[in-house]
């Protein structure tokens, strides 16, 4: 079952903040965040692991609530380059070939 | 830089044709994945492979098969293409550790008429 992302779309002006949420009905081992610009491949942003470890870009922040099986991606002081579709991918169990189940995506548009 | 390449950016096939989508990665990654992307549905996993000749079904494997004869190459096969398989297909690869990121290819836009 796919995780649920909210909101489905958000429109910002440069400099504004946004939060994108990802919620799963299953106990999670990790949450992965990717951004995809129109016509391009998804690009890695961040991984949040059970136990608190995070890996990702310095300018991106996110949280992972293991008890609620929820993650949030925080985009602060947005720039035009932040525009794109954001996907969360969730992993159940930490096997060496753990598969990700992606949400439906959140479309972020940043205007000047 | 990790590079994942896919054989075609755009492909048009007729119903009933056998279709091969090729994916090659140059970073010696053990794990490779095939997704399809449809508006409003996000990325859905079709098949993945965790080693040469090893494969596992993803969430929507019906109508697809895969082949991994060499570590760097992962092929997606549509045995008899149907119009409901018109979609964007993305390949990805990753090292054998799920705490690391997946690297995606540019995608193949397949249209089945």
Tab-separated table of C-alpha atoms in Angstrom:
chain	number	residue	atom	x	y	z
A	1	UNK	CA	0.000	0.000	0.000
A	2	UNK	CA	1.380	3.362	-1.042
A	3	UNK	CA	2.151	5.996	1.599
A	4	UNK	CA	-0.068	9.058	1.452
A	5	UNK	CA	1.475	12.440	0.768
A	6	UNK	CA	-0.075	15.765	1.632
A	7	UNK	CA	-0.697	18.255	0.291
A	8	UNK	CA	-1.074	17.091	-3.310
A	9	UNK	CA	0.101	20.463	-4.558
A	10	UNK	CA	1.400	23.687	-3.089
A	11	UNK	CA	2.153	27.077	-4.604
A	12	UNK	CA	4.645	29.409	-2.992
A	13	UNK	CA	6.355	32.714	-3.578
A	14	UNK	CA	10.103	32.838	-3.280
A	15	UNK	CA	11.192	32.999	0.314
A	16	UNK	CA	8.105	31.273	1.733
A	17	UNK	CA	8.217	27.985	3.620
A	18	UNK	CA	6.461	24.700	2.971
A	19	UNK	CA	6.007	21.351	4.669
A	20	UNK	CA	5.298	18.129	2.811
A	21	UNK	CA	4.004	15.173	4.766
A	22	UNK	CA	4.226	11.441	4.168
A	23	UNK	CA	2.136	8.969	6.117
A	24	UNK	CA	2.175	5.182	6.096
A	25	UNK	CA	-0.096	2.548	7.605
A	26	UNK	CA	2.876	0.215	8.170
A	27	UNK	CA	5.777	0.264	10.599
A	28	UNK	CA	8.693	1.765	8.752
A	29	UNK	CA	12.421	1.113	8.664
A	30	UNK	CA	13.251	4.184	6.628
A	31	UNK	CA	11.805	7.063	4.640
A	32	UNK	CA	13.462	8.399	1.491
A	33	UNK	CA	12.743	11.743	-0.181
A	34	UNK	CA	13.301	12.547	-3.863
A	35	UNK	CA	12.601	15.555	-6.056
A	36	UNK	CA	11.801	15.333	-9.746
A	37	UNK	CA	11.882	18.323	-12.054
A	38	UNK	CA	9.772	18.259	-15.163
A	39	UNK	CA	11.265	15.957	-17.792
A	40	UNK	CA	14.116	14.848	-15.549
A	41	UNK	CA	14.967	11.862	-13.374
A	42	UNK	CA	14.130	11.905	-9.669
A	43	UNK	CA	17.042	13.103	-7.561
A	44	UNK	CA	17.835	12.021	-4.033
A	45	UNK	CA	17.240	14.503	-1.202
A	46	UNK	CA	17.310	12.656	2.079
A	47	UNK	CA	17.053	9.336	3.894
A	48	UNK	CA	15.711	9.074	7.431
A	49	UNK	CA	16.360	5.812	9.220
A	50	UNK	CA	14.701	4.196	12.176
A	51	UNK	CA	16.701	5.157	15.224
A	52	UNK	CA	17.313	8.717	14.155
A	53	UNK	CA	20.086	8.585	11.569
A	54	UNK	CA	19.706	10.928	8.615
A	55	UNK	CA	21.601	11.207	5.374
A	56	UNK	CA	21.103	13.926	2.862
A	57	UNK	CA	21.735	17.423	1.657
A	58	UNK	CA	22.648	20.025	4.229
A	59	UNK	CA	20.043	22.506	3.093
A	60	UNK	CA	17.162	20.053	3.357
A	61	UNK	CA	15.603	19.153	6.668
A	62	UNK	CA	13.125	16.455	7.506
A	63	UNK	CA	11.694	14.551	10.415
A	64	UNK	CA	10.653	10.940	10.965
A	65	UNK	CA	8.146	10.014	13.632
A	66	UNK	CA	8.599	6.253	13.979
A	67	UNK	CA	5.623	5.790	16.280
A	68	UNK	CA	3.221	7.492	13.906
A	69	UNK	CA	4.895	6.172	10.724
A	70	UNK	CA	5.065	9.717	9.439
A	71	UNK	CA	7.727	11.886	7.881
A	72	UNK	CA	7.777	15.549	7.003
A	73	UNK	CA	10.033	17.440	4.598
A	74	UNK	CA	10.705	21.072	5.472
A	75	UNK	CA	11.482	23.529	2.698
A	76	UNK	CA	12.448	26.892	4.119
A	77	UNK	CA	13.102	30.159	2.327
A	78	UNK	CA	12.054	28.535	-0.927
A	79	UNK	CA	13.854	29.292	-4.164
A	80	UNK	CA	12.680	28.975	-7.755
A	81	UNK	CA	14.879	25.897	-8.063
A	82	UNK	CA	12.774	24.094	-5.448
A	83	UNK	CA	9.945	23.700	-7.945
A	84	UNK	CA	9.207	20.119	-8.864
A	85	UNK	CA	7.416	17.021	-7.695
A	86	UNK	CA	8.462	15.601	-4.347
A	87	UNK	CA	8.142	11.910	-3.612
A	88	UNK	CA	8.530	10.038	-0.390
A	89	UNK	CA	9.507	6.377	-0.514
A	90	UNK	CA	8.984	4.115	2.457
A	91	UNK	CA	10.762	0.923	3.359
A	92	UNK	CA	9.392	-1.789	5.623
A	93	UNK	CA	12.190	-3.894	7.118
A	94	UNK	CA	15.894	-3.283	6.594
A	95	UNK	CA	16.891	-6.042	4.197
A	96	UNK	CA	19.863	-5.461	1.944
A	97	UNK	CA	17.561	-5.172	-1.044
A	98	UNK	CA	14.703	-3.424	0.678
A	99	UNK	CA	12.249	-2.097	-1.821
A	100	UNK	CA	10.715	1.348	-1.617
A	101	UNK	CA	7.041	2.097	-1.962
A	102	UNK	CA	6.568	5.644	-3.220
A	103	UNK	CA	3.775	8.055	-2.510
A	104	UNK	CA	1.765	9.737	-5.230
A	105	UNK	CA	3.886	12.888	-5.157
A	106	UNK	CA	3.468	16.523	-4.125
A	107	UNK	CA	3.774	19.193	-6.803
A	108	UNK	CA	5.587	22.261	-5.528
A	109	UNK	CA	5.551	25.448	-7.587
A	110	UNK	CA	7.594	28.463	-6.536
A	111	UNK	CA	6.841	31.798	-8.178
A	112	UNK	CA	9.062	34.920	-8.195
B	1	UNK	CA	29.346	10.464	-11.091
B	2	UNK	CA	26.936	7.583	-11.104
B	3	UNK	CA	25.332	7.150	-14.444
B	4	UNK	CA	22.173	5.202	-15.211
B	5	UNK	CA	21.237	5.135	-18.861
B	6	UNK	CA	18.144	3.856	-20.589
B	7	UNK	CA	18.114	2.715	-24.184
B	8	UNK	CA	15.431	5.094	-25.446
B	9	UNK	CA	13.815	8.326	-24.274
B	10	UNK	CA	10.740	7.786	-26.422
B	11	UNK	CA	9.301	4.588	-27.842
B	12	UNK	CA	6.147	3.889	-29.821
B	13	UNK	CA	4.957	0.305	-30.184
B	14	UNK	CA	1.860	-1.443	-31.418
B	15	UNK	CA	-0.468	-3.575	-29.331
B	16	UNK	CA	0.781	-7.138	-29.128
B	17	UNK	CA	4.415	-6.338	-29.866
B	18	UNK	CA	7.202	-7.606	-27.629
B	19	UNK	CA	9.034	-4.654	-26.113
B	20	UNK	CA	12.455	-4.525	-24.507
B	21	UNK	CA	13.532	-1.636	-22.292
B	22	UNK	CA	17.201	-1.628	-21.420
B	23	UNK	CA	18.931	-0.072	-18.445
B	24	UNK	CA	22.665	0.139	-17.824
B	25	UNK	CA	24.485	1.466	-14.751
B	26	UNK	CA	28.198	2.116	-14.490
B	27	UNK	CA	28.765	2.016	-10.723
B	28	UNK	CA	28.853	-1.716	-10.012
B	29	UNK	CA	25.589	-1.513	-8.055
B	30	UNK	CA	24.082	-4.773	-6.883
B	31	UNK	CA	20.476	-3.617	-6.785
B	32	UNK	CA	18.482	-2.467	-9.779
B	33	UNK	CA	14.833	-1.468	-10.072
B	34	UNK	CA	12.162	-0.849	-12.686
B	35	UNK	CA	9.323	1.595	-11.956
B	36	UNK	CA	6.482	2.986	-13.951
B	37	UNK	CA	5.297	6.516	-13.375
B	38	UNK	CA	1.756	7.636	-14.070
B	39	UNK	CA	0.140	10.988	-13.198
B	40	UNK	CA	-1.382	10.949	-9.744
B	41	UNK	CA	0.000	7.503	-8.939
B	42	UNK	CA	3.635	8.309	-8.313
B	43	UNK	CA	6.342	5.709	-8.887
B	44	UNK	CA	5.244	2.106	-8.718
B	45	UNK	CA	7.733	-0.730	-8.519
B	46	UNK	CA	7.419	-3.363	-11.235
B	47	UNK	CA	10.416	-5.613	-10.533
B	48	UNK	CA	13.757	-5.392	-8.818
B	49	UNK	CA	16.950	-7.380	-8.865
B	50	UNK	CA	19.417	-7.733	-6.002
B	51	UNK	CA	22.068	-9.624	-7.924
B	52	UNK	CA	22.821	-11.139	-11.301
B	53	UNK	CA	20.068	-13.554	-12.333
B	54	UNK	CA	18.139	-12.746	-9.147
B	55	UNK	CA	14.808	-10.946	-9.316
B	56	UNK	CA	11.833	-10.176	-7.149
B	57	UNK	CA	8.358	-9.019	-8.073
B	58	UNK	CA	7.419	-5.528	-7.099
B	59	UNK	CA	3.950	-4.155	-6.598
B	60	UNK	CA	2.683	-4.331	-10.203
B	61	UNK	CA	4.515	-7.159	-12.031
B	62	UNK	CA	1.591	-8.362	-14.148
B	63	UNK	CA	2.315	-8.158	-17.853
B	64	UNK	CA	6.062	-7.664	-17.335
B	65	UNK	CA	9.158	-9.787	-16.983
B	66	UNK	CA	12.811	-8.909	-16.417
B	67	UNK	CA	16.255	-10.192	-17.193
B	68	UNK	CA	19.582	-9.573	-15.511
B	69	UNK	CA	22.361	-11.544	-17.128
B	70	UNK	CA	25.105	-9.047	-16.280
B	71	UNK	CA	25.518	-6.919	-13.199
B	72	UNK	CA	25.386	-3.613	-15.046
B	73	UNK	CA	22.337	-4.361	-17.199
B	74	UNK	CA	18.689	-4.828	-16.225
B	75	UNK	CA	16.062	-5.332	-18.907
B	76	UNK	CA	12.317	-4.924	-18.664
B	77	UNK	CA	10.261	-6.988	-21.090
B	78	UNK	CA	6.680	-6.481	-22.130
B	79	UNK	CA	5.783	-9.844	-23.664
B	80	UNK	CA	2.704	-8.519	-25.470
B	81	UNK	CA	2.312	-4.788	-25.152
B	82	UNK	CA	-1.099	-3.394	-24.345
B	83	UNK	CA	-2.413	0.158	-24.368
B	84	UNK	CA	-2.641	0.229	-20.572
B	85	UNK	CA	1.134	-0.149	-20.476
B	86	UNK	CA	1.552	3.289	-22.016
B	87	UNK	CA	3.581	5.066	-19.356
B	88	UNK	CA	6.912	6.529	-18.298
B	89	UNK	CA	9.337	3.792	-17.255
B	90	UNK	CA	12.185	4.600	-14.885
B	91	UNK	CA	15.143	2.443	-14.025
B	92	UNK	CA	17.188	2.900	-10.851
B	93	UNK	CA	20.206	1.346	-9.213
B	94	UNK	CA	21.692	1.267	-5.734
B	95	UNK	CA	24.419	-0.425	-3.770
B	96	UNK	CA	23.466	-3.426	-1.642
B	97	UNK	CA	22.440	-1.289	1.330
B	98	UNK	CA	18.962	0.101	1.698
B	99	UNK	CA	20.239	3.060	3.730
B	100	UNK	CA	21.693	4.539	0.558
B	101	UNK	CA	20.012	6.408	-2.248
B	102	UNK	CA	18.749	5.087	-5.531
B	103	UNK	CA	20.078	6.633	-8.737
B	104	UNK	CA	17.523	7.017	-11.477
B	105	UNK	CA	17.838	6.955	-15.226
B	106	UNK	CA	16.195	9.612	-17.425
B	107	UNK	CA	13.186	7.422	-18.221
B	108	UNK	CA	11.590	5.956	-21.320
B	109	UNK	CA	8.239	7.312	-22.435
B	110	UNK	CA	6.492	4.297	-23.971
B	111	UNK	CA	3.363	4.719	-26.041
B	112	UNK	CA	1.442	1.616	-27.102
B	113	UNK	CA	-1.044	2.220	-29.901
